Amino acid sequence: MKTEMQWDILQSAVTGCGHEWQGLPCQDRTAALSEGDCHVISLADGAGSARLSHEGAECVAQSMCRYLCREFDRLYETPHADSVRAEVMALLHRRLGALAVELDCSMQELASTLLVAAVKGGRYILLHLGDGLIAFRRYGRMLPASLPVNGEYANCTVFTTSTLSGRDMRLIKGELGDIEGFALMSDGSCASLFDKAEKAPAPVLGWLMDLCTYLPAHLVECGLQESMENEVRMVTEDDCSLAILARRQPDFCGLATLSRAVLMRLIGLPATSPQSRRRLRVYLRILAALARPRHLRSVQQEVHQKRSHLLKKLVFLLRCRLVEKLPDGRYVTRARL
Amino acid sequence: MNRYTLINRHKDLIANPNPRIPICLCLDTSSSMGGAPIASLNSGVQLFYDTIKQDLIASGVAEIAVVTFGAGGVRCHTDFAGVESVPHAPQFHAGGNTPMGEAVNLALDKLTERRKDYCRSGVEYYKPWLILMTDGQNNGSMKEYKRAQQRVADLCAGGNLDFLPIGIGAGADMAGLAGFSSRHKPYKLNGLHFREFFSWLSRSVSRVSCSMPGQECALSALPTSDWSTL
């Protein structure tokens, strides 16, 4: 019996240090839409020179999500990619044209790049215009699906409003098979999440996909947002954005079945310390005890920990979002046990 | 206590090299540059290096090579290097003739080689710059001079080179400089204002190094009206 695929979506877009200093808004936008068994993520990076490119990026990201959800089957069955390119460009120019009228600007002021990944019924469609990267995961390994479409020089690329951009649009489709997920990232994120010499996406993208199996996606997304703000955007001047479409592992049987290394990483324990193994067993007992919401005292009795020690461990687990503290003071595990 | 983060900056992020701007200064150090001109040139080039060093972004992006023509013929004084590894500008001495064509060809060869190095090692780069400064006329091989002019014209026409020809003083062959590229008019340096020129040049480097895709880099206001955007 075929197990229906379950998908989770993560998205984050943060303002670059360069834009912050200049008082400019974040020009990167992400969008996502799920309808039935169709799931779409999109990402658009507004052109630096275009005054209202953040508006254009929002427009194209949202438009493409709706369009792919509505037309996935027909587009997938279309044999010639050029006709799909023409149709997509016409749609984008119609939307951007209407927005330009509304905002009283030229279409060029709404320019952005565009990346899209859509899945439905065991198939996928990818679309890429401009820089940034589309990556995918297969057999636990992150691989590039579509490399940046740049000019030769670092500050040149193709935009939605470029005259010949239809020709520069990459379209990829196929059967999902063993593909475990897709990641879209803007040029700013590529600075640290894509090895440009090796042409290899960073393995941590696969870790983010795994987390969607172990934890509810909205909690992973909070952690991702924090990491993008405090880590990823610190190594570049540019805005950074990332959208992930991750397939939940169908054979996952609970946290206790994960390897020690994965559990250590999940809780944020140093892998090599021998005390960590002992601590890990205690953490797993605490997580199991909190399968339903409980107060501190009740958990303390079950796991045989001093109150102060238990509190410290709960702080650890709260920090990595494996546990949540409810408004009534009870704690509950959020990890999928 | 270490802050927990899903993505660890030191373990998970990839340290890609910064995109680079390869800049070649092609400088006339012939005997006519003796005295005050060469002293001003030395001071100006050192200011260029110092200003780039002080700019956090530009210092990691600019790679400077210096080709001179004059004393000792044509030579590559300094191959491409960041200001971190070559913090002090070379010092020049005036003497010899003005084999401008040979010097420009050598500068173009160096820029081509550097682009290939970047491609091989997966380093991104901005459009290369060639800055030619002379106070006289070419008296090297006319064949080399014509070849240099054609190469520069072709590269500029193809959008593959930013070329800045500067004439110094009354004896500079402005018509010859104009023959390198119809897109890049030669500029006359006012007096011996090398420091002002190199200060402006370093500001231009800063602008380009902060530019994002699609961003045009406009130069700040300058004393003459002939300066254009890079």
Coordinates of C-alpha atoms in Angstrom, one line a residue:
Chain A
M1 CA 0.0 0.0 0.0
K2 CA 1.4 3.4 -1.0
T3 CA 2.0 5.7 1.9
E4 CA 0.9 9.2 1.1
M5 CA 3.8 11.6 1.2
Q6 CA 3.6 14.3 4.0
W7 CA 5.4 17.5 3.3
D8 CA 6.5 20.3 5.6
I9 CA 7.4 23.8 4.6
L10 CA 10.0 26.2 6.2
Q11 CA 10.5 29.8 5.1
S12 CA 12.6 32.7 6.2
A13 CA 13.7 36.0 4.8
V14 CA 15.9 38.5 6.7
T15 CA 17.3 42.0 5.9
G16 CA 20.9 42.1 5.0
C17 CA 23.4 44.3 7.1
G18 CA 24.0 46.4 4.0
H19 CA 20.3 47.2 3.7
E20 CA 19.9 47.8 7.4
W21 CA 22.6 50.5 7.4
Q22 CA 20.9 52.2 4.5
G23 CA 17.5 51.9 6.0
L24 CA 16.2 49.8 3.1
P25 CA 13.6 47.1 3.4
C26 CA 14.4 43.4 2.9
Q27 CA 14.0 42.8 -0.9
D28 CA 13.8 39.1 -0.6
R29 CA 10.4 37.4 -0.3
T30 CA 9.3 33.9 0.1
A31 CA 5.8 32.3 -0.3
A32 CA 4.2 28.9 0.2
L33 CA 0.9 27.3 -0.6
S34 CA -0.5 23.8 -0.1
E35 CA -3.8 22.7 -1.7
G36 CA -4.7 19.1 -1.4
D37 CA -1.6 17.1 -2.3
C38 CA 0.0 20.0 -4.1
H39 CA 2.7 21.9 -2.2
V40 CA 4.5 24.9 -3.7
I41 CA 7.3 27.1 -2.3
S42 CA 8.7 30.2 -4.1
L43 CA 11.4 32.7 -3.4
A44 CA 12.1 36.0 -5.1
D45 CA 15.1 38.3 -4.6
G46 CA 14.4 42.0 -5.5
A47 CA 16.9 43.8 -7.7
G48 CA 19.2 46.0 -5.7
S49 CA 18.8 48.9 -8.1
A50 CA 15.0 48.7 -8.3
R51 CA 13.2 51.0 -6.0
L52 CA 10.1 48.9 -5.3
S53 CA 11.7 45.5 -6.0
H54 CA 10.4 44.2 -2.6
E55 CA 6.9 44.7 -3.9
G56 CA 7.7 43.0 -7.2
A57 CA 9.3 40.1 -5.3
E58 CA 6.2 39.7 -3.1
C59 CA 3.9 39.8 -6.2
V60 CA 5.8 37.2 -8.2
A61 CA 6.4 34.8 -5.3
Q62 CA 2.7 34.8 -4.4
S63 CA 1.5 34.6 -8.0
M64 CA 3.7 31.6 -8.8
C65 CA 2.4 29.7 -5.7
R66 CA -1.2 30.1 -6.8
Y67 CA -0.4 29.4 -10.4
L68 CA 1.5 26.2 -9.8
C69 CA -1.2 24.9 -7.4
R70 CA -3.8 25.5 -10.0
E71 CA -2.0 24.4 -13.1
F72 CA 0.5 21.8 -11.9
D73 CA -1.0 18.8 -13.8
R74 CA -1.4 20.6 -17.0
L75 CA 2.1 22.2 -16.9
Y76 CA 3.7 18.8 -16.1
E77 CA 2.0 17.2 -19.1
T78 CA 3.1 20.0 -21.4
P79 CA 5.7 18.5 -23.6
H80 CA 7.5 21.7 -24.7
A81 CA 9.2 23.8 -22.1
D82 CA 9.2 26.9 -24.3
S83 CA 5.5 27.1 -24.2
V84 CA 5.5 26.9 -20.4
R85 CA 8.2 29.6 -20.3
A86 CA 6.1 31.9 -22.5
E87 CA 3.1 31.3 -20.4
V88 CA 4.9 32.0 -17.2
M89 CA 6.5 35.1 -18.5
A90 CA 3.2 36.4 -19.8
L91 CA 1.6 35.7 -16.3
L92 CA 4.5 37.5 -14.5
H93 CA 4.4 40.5 -16.8
R94 CA 0.6 40.8 -16.5
R95 CA 0.9 40.7 -12.7
L96 CA 3.8 43.1 -12.6
G97 CA 2.2 45.4 -15.1
A98 CA -0.9 45.6 -13.0
L99 CA 1.2 46.3 -9.9
A100 CA 3.2 48.9 -11.7
V101 CA -0.1 50.8 -12.5
E102 CA -1.2 50.5 -8.9
L103 CA 2.1 51.8 -7.5
D104 CA 2.5 54.3 -10.3
C105 CA 6.0 53.1 -11.3
S106 CA 7.7 51.3 -14.2
M107 CA 7.8 47.6 -14.3
Q108 CA 11.6 47.7 -14.1
E109 CA 11.3 49.1 -10.6
L110 CA 9.6 45.8 -9.6
A111 CA 12.4 43.5 -10.9
S112 CA 13.4 40.4 -9.0
T113 CA 14.8 36.9 -9.5
L114 CA 12.4 33.9 -9.1
L115 CA 12.8 30.4 -7.8
V116 CA 10.0 27.9 -7.4
A117 CA 9.6 24.3 -6.3
A118 CA 6.3 22.4 -6.6
V119 CA 5.4 18.8 -5.7
K120 CA 2.2 16.9 -6.4
G121 CA 1.4 13.2 -6.5
G122 CA 4.9 11.9 -6.6
R123 CA 6.1 14.5 -9.2
Y124 CA 7.9 17.8 -9.1
I125 CA 8.4 21.0 -11.1
L126 CA 11.2 23.4 -10.6
L127 CA 11.5 26.9 -12.1
H128 CA 14.6 29.2 -11.8
L129 CA 15.2 32.7 -13.1
G130 CA 18.3 34.6 -12.1
D131 CA 20.8 34.0 -9.3
G132 CA 20.2 32.0 -6.1
L133 CA 20.1 28.2 -6.0
I134 CA 17.7 25.3 -6.0
A135 CA 19.0 22.3 -4.1
F136 CA 17.5 18.9 -3.5
R137 CA 18.2 16.0 -1.2
R138 CA 18.5 12.4 -2.2
Y139 CA 19.7 9.5 0.0
G140 CA 20.6 12.0 2.7
R141 CA 22.8 14.1 0.5
M142 CA 22.3 17.7 -0.6
L143 CA 22.8 18.3 -4.3
P144 CA 22.4 21.3 -6.6
A145 CA 19.3 21.1 -8.9
S146 CA 19.7 24.4 -10.6
L147 CA 22.8 26.6 -10.2
P148 CA 22.8 30.4 -10.2
V149 CA 22.0 31.9 -13.6
N150 CA 24.4 34.8 -13.6
G151 CA 26.2 36.9 -16.0
E152 CA 29.9 36.5 -15.9
Y153 CA 30.2 39.2 -13.1
A154 CA 29.3 39.1 -9.5
N155 CA 26.8 41.9 -9.7
C156 CA 25.0 40.8 -12.9
T157 CA 22.0 38.5 -13.2
V158 CA 18.7 38.1 -15.0
F159 CA 15.4 39.4 -13.6
T160 CA 11.7 38.9 -14.2
T161 CA 11.6 42.1 -16.1
S162 CA 14.6 41.4 -18.4
T163 CA 13.7 41.3 -22.0
L164 CA 15.0 37.9 -22.8
S165 CA 14.4 36.4 -19.4
G166 CA 12.0 33.8 -20.8
R167 CA 14.9 32.2 -22.6
D168 CA 17.0 32.2 -19.4
M169 CA 14.3 30.5 -17.3
R170 CA 15.2 27.0 -16.3
L171 CA 12.4 24.4 -16.1
I172 CA 13.0 21.0 -14.5
K173 CA 10.4 18.3 -13.9
G174 CA 10.4 14.6 -13.0
E175 CA 9.2 11.8 -10.7
L176 CA 10.1 12.3 -7.1
G177 CA 11.4 8.8 -6.5
D178 CA 13.9 9.0 -3.7
I179 CA 14.0 12.8 -3.5
E180 CA 13.6 13.9 0.1
G181 CA 13.1 17.6 -0.3
F182 CA 13.9 20.9 -2.0
A183 CA 15.6 24.1 -0.8
L184 CA 15.4 27.5 -2.5
M185 CA 17.9 30.1 -1.5
S186 CA 18.7 33.6 -2.6
D187 CA 22.1 34.9 -3.5
G188 CA 22.7 36.3 0.0
S189 CA 22.1 32.9 1.5
C190 CA 24.3 31.2 -1.1
A191 CA 27.2 33.1 0.4
S192 CA 27.3 30.7 3.3
L193 CA 24.9 27.8 2.4
F194 CA 26.5 26.9 -1.0
D195 CA 30.1 26.0 -1.6
K196 CA 30.8 27.8 -4.8
A197 CA 34.0 26.1 -5.6
E198 CA 32.6 22.6 -5.1
K199 CA 29.1 23.5 -6.3
A200 CA 27.7 21.8 -3.2
P201 CA 24.8 23.0 -1.0
A202 CA 25.6 23.0 2.7
P203 CA 24.8 19.7 4.5
V204 CA 22.9 21.7 7.2
L205 CA 20.0 22.1 4.8
G206 CA 19.5 18.3 5.1
W207 CA 19.5 18.7 8.9
L208 CA 16.8 21.3 8.7
M209 CA 14.7 18.9 6.5
D210 CA 15.3 16.1 9.1
L211 CA 14.1 18.3 11.9
C212 CA 10.7 18.6 10.2
T213 CA 10.3 14.9 10.9
Y214 CA 11.3 15.2 14.5
L215 CA 9.5 18.4 15.4
P216 CA 6.4 20.4 14.3
A217 CA 7.5 22.6 11.3
H218 CA 6.4 25.8 12.9
L219 CA 8.9 25.2 15.8
V220 CA 11.7 24.4 13.3
E221 CA 10.8 27.6 11.4
C222 CA 11.2 29.7 14.6
G223 CA 14.7 28.2 15.0
L224 CA 15.5 28.8 11.4
Q225 CA 14.4 32.4 11.6
E226 CA 16.7 32.9 14.6
S227 CA 19.6 31.3 12.8
M228 CA 19.1 33.4 9.7
E229 CA 19.1 36.5 11.8
N230 CA 22.0 35.7 14.0
E231 CA 24.2 33.6 11.9
V232 CA 23.6 33.4 8.1
R233 CA 23.0 37.1 7.5
M234 CA 26.1 38.1 9.5
V235 CA 28.5 36.8 6.8
T236 CA 27.1 38.9 4.0
E237 CA 25.8 42.4 3.3
D238 CA 22.9 41.0 1.2
D239 CA 19.4 40.0 2.2
C240 CA 19.2 36.3 2.9
S241 CA 16.2 34.1 2.3
L242 CA 15.6 30.3 2.3
A243 CA 12.5 28.2 1.6
I244 CA 12.4 24.4 2.2
L245 CA 10.0 21.8 1.2
A246 CA 10.8 18.6 3.2
R247 CA 9.2 15.2 2.9
R248 CA 8.6 13.7 6.3
Q249 CA 10.4 10.4 6.8
P250 CA 7.8 7.7 6.5
D251 CA 9.8 5.2 8.5
F252 CA 10.5 7.4 11.5
C253 CA 9.5 5.6 14.6
G254 CA 10.2 8.2 17.3
L255 CA 13.1 10.0 18.9
A256 CA 14.3 7.0 20.8
T257 CA 15.1 5.2 17.6
L258 CA 17.4 7.9 16.4
S259 CA 21.2 7.5 16.6
R260 CA 23.1 8.9 19.5
A261 CA 24.9 11.4 17.3
V262 CA 21.6 12.7 15.9
L263 CA 20.1 13.0 19.4
M264 CA 23.1 14.8 20.7
R265 CA 22.8 17.3 17.9
L266 CA 19.1 17.7 18.4
I267 CA 19.5 18.5 22.1
G268 CA 22.7 20.5 21.5
L269 CA 25.0 18.3 23.5
P270 CA 28.7 18.0 22.6
A271 CA 29.1 14.7 20.8
T272 CA 32.4 13.6 22.2
S273 CA 31.9 14.0 26.0
P274 CA 31.3 10.7 27.8
Q275 CA 29.1 12.5 30.3
S276 CA 26.9 13.4 27.4
R277 CA 25.8 9.8 26.9
R278 CA 24.6 9.7 30.5
R279 CA 22.9 13.1 30.2
L280 CA 21.3 11.9 26.9
R281 CA 19.5 9.1 28.7
V282 CA 18.2 11.5 31.3
Y283 CA 16.9 13.9 28.6
L284 CA 15.1 11.1 26.8
R285 CA 13.4 10.1 30.1
I286 CA 12.3 13.7 30.6
L287 CA 11.0 13.9 27.1
A288 CA 9.1 10.6 27.5
A289 CA 7.7 11.8 30.8
L290 CA 6.4 15.0 29.1
A291 CA 4.5 13.1 26.4
R292 CA 1.5 14.7 28.0
P293 CA 1.5 18.1 29.8
R294 CA 2.8 17.9 33.3
H295 CA 4.0 20.1 36.2
L296 CA 7.6 20.2 37.3
R297 CA 7.0 18.3 40.6
S298 CA 5.3 15.4 38.8
V299 CA 8.1 15.0 36.3
Q300 CA 10.7 15.3 39.1
Q301 CA 9.3 12.4 40.9
E302 CA 9.3 10.2 37.8
V303 CA 12.8 11.0 36.5
H304 CA 14.4 11.1 39.9
Q305 CA 16.2 14.4 39.4
K306 CA 16.7 17.2 41.9
R307 CA 14.5 20.2 41.1
S308 CA 17.4 22.5 40.2
H309 CA 19.0 19.8 37.9
L310 CA 15.6 19.2 36.2
L311 CA 15.0 22.9 35.7
K312 CA 18.4 23.3 34.1
K313 CA 17.7 20.4 31.7
L314 CA 14.2 21.8 30.9
V315 CA 15.9 25.1 30.0
F316 CA 18.1 23.2 27.6
L317 CA 15.1 21.4 26.1
L318 CA 13.1 24.7 25.9
R319 CA 16.0 26.3 24.1
C320 CA 16.1 23.7 21.4
R321 CA 12.3 23.7 21.2
L322 CA 11.9 20.0 22.1
V323 CA 9.7 21.1 25.0
E324 CA 7.2 23.9 25.4
K325 CA 6.1 25.6 28.6
L326 CA 2.3 26.1 28.5
P327 CA 0.6 29.2 29.9
D328 CA -0.6 27.2 33.0
G329 CA 3.0 26.4 33.9
R330 CA 3.0 22.8 32.7
Y331 CA 5.6 21.4 30.3
V332 CA 5.0 19.2 27.3
T333 CA 7.2 17.5 24.7
R334 CA 6.9 18.9 21.2
A335 CA 9.2 16.4 19.6
R336 CA 7.5 13.4 17.9
L337 CA 8.1 10.6 20.3
Chain B
M1 CA 26.3 28.9 28.3
N2 CA 26.6 28.7 24.5
R3 CA 23.6 30.0 22.7
Y4 CA 21.8 27.1 21.0
T5 CA 21.2 27.6 17.3
L6 CA 19.9 25.4 14.6
I7 CA 22.6 26.6 12.2
N8 CA 26.1 27.0 13.8
R9 CA 28.1 29.7 12.1
H10 CA 31.4 28.0 12.6
K11 CA 30.4 24.4 11.9
D12 CA 27.6 24.6 9.4
L13 CA 28.3 27.7 7.2
I14 CA 30.6 27.6 4.3
A15 CA 33.4 30.1 4.0
N16 CA 33.2 31.2 0.4
P17 CA 35.8 33.7 -0.8
N18 CA 34.6 37.2 -1.3
P19 CA 33.9 38.2 -4.9
R20 CA 37.0 40.1 -6.2
I21 CA 37.6 43.2 -8.3
P22 CA 40.8 42.8 -10.3
I23 CA 42.3 46.3 -10.8
C24 CA 45.4 46.9 -12.9
L25 CA 47.2 50.2 -12.6
C26 CA 49.2 50.8 -15.8
L27 CA 51.5 53.7 -15.0
D28 CA 53.9 55.8 -17.0
T29 CA 57.2 56.1 -15.1
S30 CA 59.2 57.4 -18.1
S31 CA 61.9 60.1 -17.7
S32 CA 59.4 62.9 -18.3
M33 CA 57.7 61.9 -15.0
G34 CA 60.9 62.8 -13.1
G35 CA 60.7 65.2 -10.1
A36 CA 57.4 66.4 -8.7
P37 CA 55.2 64.2 -11.0
I38 CA 56.7 60.9 -9.9
A39 CA 56.7 62.0 -6.2
S40 CA 53.0 62.9 -6.5
L41 CA 52.2 59.6 -8.3
N42 CA 53.9 57.6 -5.5
S43 CA 52.0 59.5 -2.9
G44 CA 48.7 59.0 -4.7
V45 CA 49.1 55.3 -5.2
Q46 CA 50.1 54.9 -1.5
L47 CA 46.9 56.8 -0.6
F48 CA 44.9 54.4 -2.8
Y49 CA 46.3 51.4 -0.9
D50 CA 45.8 53.0 2.5
T51 CA 42.2 54.0 1.7
I52 CA 41.3 50.6 0.5
K53 CA 42.8 49.0 3.6
Q54 CA 40.6 51.1 5.8
D55 CA 37.4 50.0 4.1
L56 CA 36.2 46.8 5.7
I57 CA 34.5 45.6 2.5
A58 CA 36.8 46.9 -0.2
S59 CA 39.9 45.6 1.5
G60 CA 38.5 42.0 1.2
V61 CA 37.5 42.5 -2.4
A62 CA 40.0 44.6 -4.3
E63 CA 43.0 42.9 -5.9
I64 CA 45.6 45.3 -7.3
A65 CA 48.3 44.8 -9.9
V66 CA 50.7 47.4 -11.0
V67 CA 52.4 47.5 -14.5
T68 CA 54.8 50.3 -15.2
F69 CA 56.4 51.5 -18.4
G70 CA 59.5 53.6 -18.2
A71 CA 62.7 52.8 -16.3
G72 CA 63.6 49.2 -17.0
G73 CA 61.1 49.0 -19.9
V74 CA 57.7 47.3 -19.2
R75 CA 57.4 45.4 -16.0
C76 CA 54.8 44.0 -13.7
H77 CA 55.8 45.7 -10.5
T78 CA 53.2 43.9 -8.4
D79 CA 51.0 41.0 -9.4
F80 CA 47.4 40.8 -8.3
A81 CA 47.1 40.8 -4.5
G82 CA 44.8 42.1 -1.9
V83 CA 46.0 45.0 0.3
E84 CA 46.1 42.7 3.2
S85 CA 49.0 40.7 1.7
V86 CA 50.7 43.7 0.0
P87 CA 50.0 46.6 2.4
H88 CA 52.5 49.0 0.9
A89 CA 52.3 50.4 -2.5
P90 CA 55.4 50.0 -4.7
Q91 CA 57.6 53.1 -5.1
F92 CA 58.4 54.2 -8.6
H93 CA 61.4 56.0 -10.1
A94 CA 61.3 57.9 -13.3
G95 CA 63.4 57.1 -16.3
G96 CA 63.4 55.5 -19.8
N97 CA 61.0 55.7 -22.7
T98 CA 57.2 55.3 -23.0
P99 CA 56.4 51.8 -24.5
M100 CA 52.7 52.2 -23.8
G101 CA 51.4 49.6 -26.2
E102 CA 53.6 46.9 -24.6
A103 CA 52.5 47.9 -21.1
V104 CA 48.8 47.9 -21.9
N105 CA 49.2 44.5 -23.5
L106 CA 50.9 43.1 -20.5
A107 CA 48.2 44.6 -18.2
L108 CA 45.5 42.9 -20.3
D109 CA 47.4 39.6 -20.2
K110 CA 47.6 39.9 -16.5
L111 CA 43.8 40.6 -16.2
T112 CA 43.0 37.7 -18.5
E113 CA 45.2 35.4 -16.4
R114 CA 43.5 36.6 -13.2
R115 CA 40.0 35.9 -14.6
K116 CA 41.0 32.4 -15.5
D117 CA 42.4 31.9 -12.0
Y118 CA 39.1 33.0 -10.5
C119 CA 37.1 30.7 -12.8
R120 CA 39.3 27.8 -11.9
S121 CA 38.9 28.3 -8.2
G122 CA 35.2 29.2 -8.3
V123 CA 35.8 32.7 -7.1
E124 CA 33.2 35.3 -8.3
Y125 CA 34.5 38.6 -9.6
Y126 CA 33.3 42.0 -10.8
K127 CA 34.2 43.4 -14.2
P128 CA 38.0 44.0 -14.3
W129 CA 39.4 47.6 -14.3
L130 CA 42.3 48.9 -16.2
I131 CA 43.6 52.4 -15.3
L132 CA 46.2 53.8 -17.7
M133 CA 48.1 57.0 -16.7
T134 CA 50.6 58.7 -18.9
D135 CA 52.1 62.1 -19.4
G136 CA 53.4 61.6 -22.9
Q137 CA 53.0 59.7 -26.2
N138 CA 53.8 56.2 -27.0
N139 CA 57.3 55.7 -28.4
G140 CA 57.4 51.9 -28.2
S141 CA 56.3 49.6 -31.0
M142 CA 53.5 51.1 -33.0
K143 CA 52.3 47.6 -33.9
E144 CA 52.0 46.7 -30.1
Y145 CA 50.3 50.1 -29.5
K146 CA 47.6 49.4 -32.2
R147 CA 47.1 45.9 -30.9
A148 CA 46.6 47.2 -27.4
Q149 CA 44.1 49.8 -28.6
Q150 CA 42.2 47.1 -30.5
R151 CA 42.1 44.7 -27.5
V152 CA 40.9 47.4 -25.2
A153 CA 38.2 48.5 -27.7
D154 CA 37.0 45.0 -28.1
L155 CA 36.8 44.2 -24.4
C156 CA 35.1 47.5 -23.7
A157 CA 32.6 47.0 -26.5
G158 CA 31.8 43.5 -25.1
G159 CA 31.2 44.9 -21.6
N160 CA 34.2 43.0 -20.3
L161 CA 36.5 45.8 -19.2
D162 CA 36.2 49.1 -17.4
F163 CA 38.9 51.3 -18.8
L164 CA 40.0 54.6 -17.4
P165 CA 42.6 56.5 -19.5
I166 CA 44.2 59.5 -17.7
G167 CA 46.4 62.1 -19.4
I168 CA 48.9 63.9 -17.1
G169 CA 50.0 67.4 -18.0
A170 CA 50.2 69.2 -21.3
G171 CA 52.3 66.6 -23.1
A172 CA 49.9 63.7 -22.8
D173 CA 48.7 62.3 -26.1
M174 CA 44.9 62.6 -25.4
A175 CA 44.1 61.7 -29.0
G176 CA 46.0 58.4 -28.6
L177 CA 44.3 57.7 -25.4
A178 CA 41.0 58.3 -27.0
G179 CA 41.9 55.6 -29.6
F180 CA 41.7 52.9 -27.0
S181 CA 37.9 53.0 -26.5
S182 CA 35.1 55.0 -27.9
R183 CA 33.1 54.3 -24.8
H184 CA 35.7 55.7 -22.3
K185 CA 36.9 59.2 -23.0
P186 CA 40.3 60.1 -21.7
Y187 CA 40.5 62.5 -18.8
K188 CA 43.0 65.1 -18.0
L189 CA 44.3 65.1 -14.5
N190 CA 44.2 68.6 -13.1
G191 CA 47.7 69.6 -12.1
L192 CA 49.4 66.8 -10.1
H193 CA 46.2 66.0 -8.2
F194 CA 47.1 62.3 -8.0
R195 CA 45.9 62.1 -4.4
E196 CA 42.5 63.4 -5.3
F197 CA 42.2 61.0 -8.2
F198 CA 43.2 58.0 -6.2
S199 CA 40.9 59.0 -3.3
W200 CA 38.0 59.1 -5.8
L201 CA 39.2 55.7 -7.3
S202 CA 39.2 54.1 -3.9
R203 CA 35.6 55.4 -3.3
S204 CA 34.6 53.8 -6.6
V205 CA 36.1 50.5 -5.4
S206 CA 34.0 50.7 -2.2
R207 CA 30.8 51.3 -4.2
V208 CA 31.4 48.4 -6.5
S209 CA 32.2 46.1 -3.6
C210 CA 28.9 46.9 -2.0
S211 CA 26.9 46.5 -5.1
M212 CA 24.2 43.9 -5.5
P213 CA 23.0 42.3 -8.7
G214 CA 21.3 44.9 -10.9
Q215 CA 22.8 47.8 -9.0
E216 CA 24.5 50.5 -11.0
C217 CA 27.5 52.1 -9.2
A218 CA 27.4 55.9 -9.6
L219 CA 30.5 57.9 -8.7
S220 CA 30.4 60.7 -6.3
A221 CA 30.6 64.3 -7.7
L222 CA 34.1 65.2 -9.1
P223 CA 35.8 68.3 -10.0
T224 CA 35.5 67.8 -13.8
S225 CA 32.2 67.0 -15.6
D226 CA 33.7 64.3 -17.7
W227 CA 33.7 61.5 -15.1
S228 CA 31.1 58.9 -15.7
T229 CA 29.7 55.9 -13.9
L230 CA 31.5 52.7 -13.8

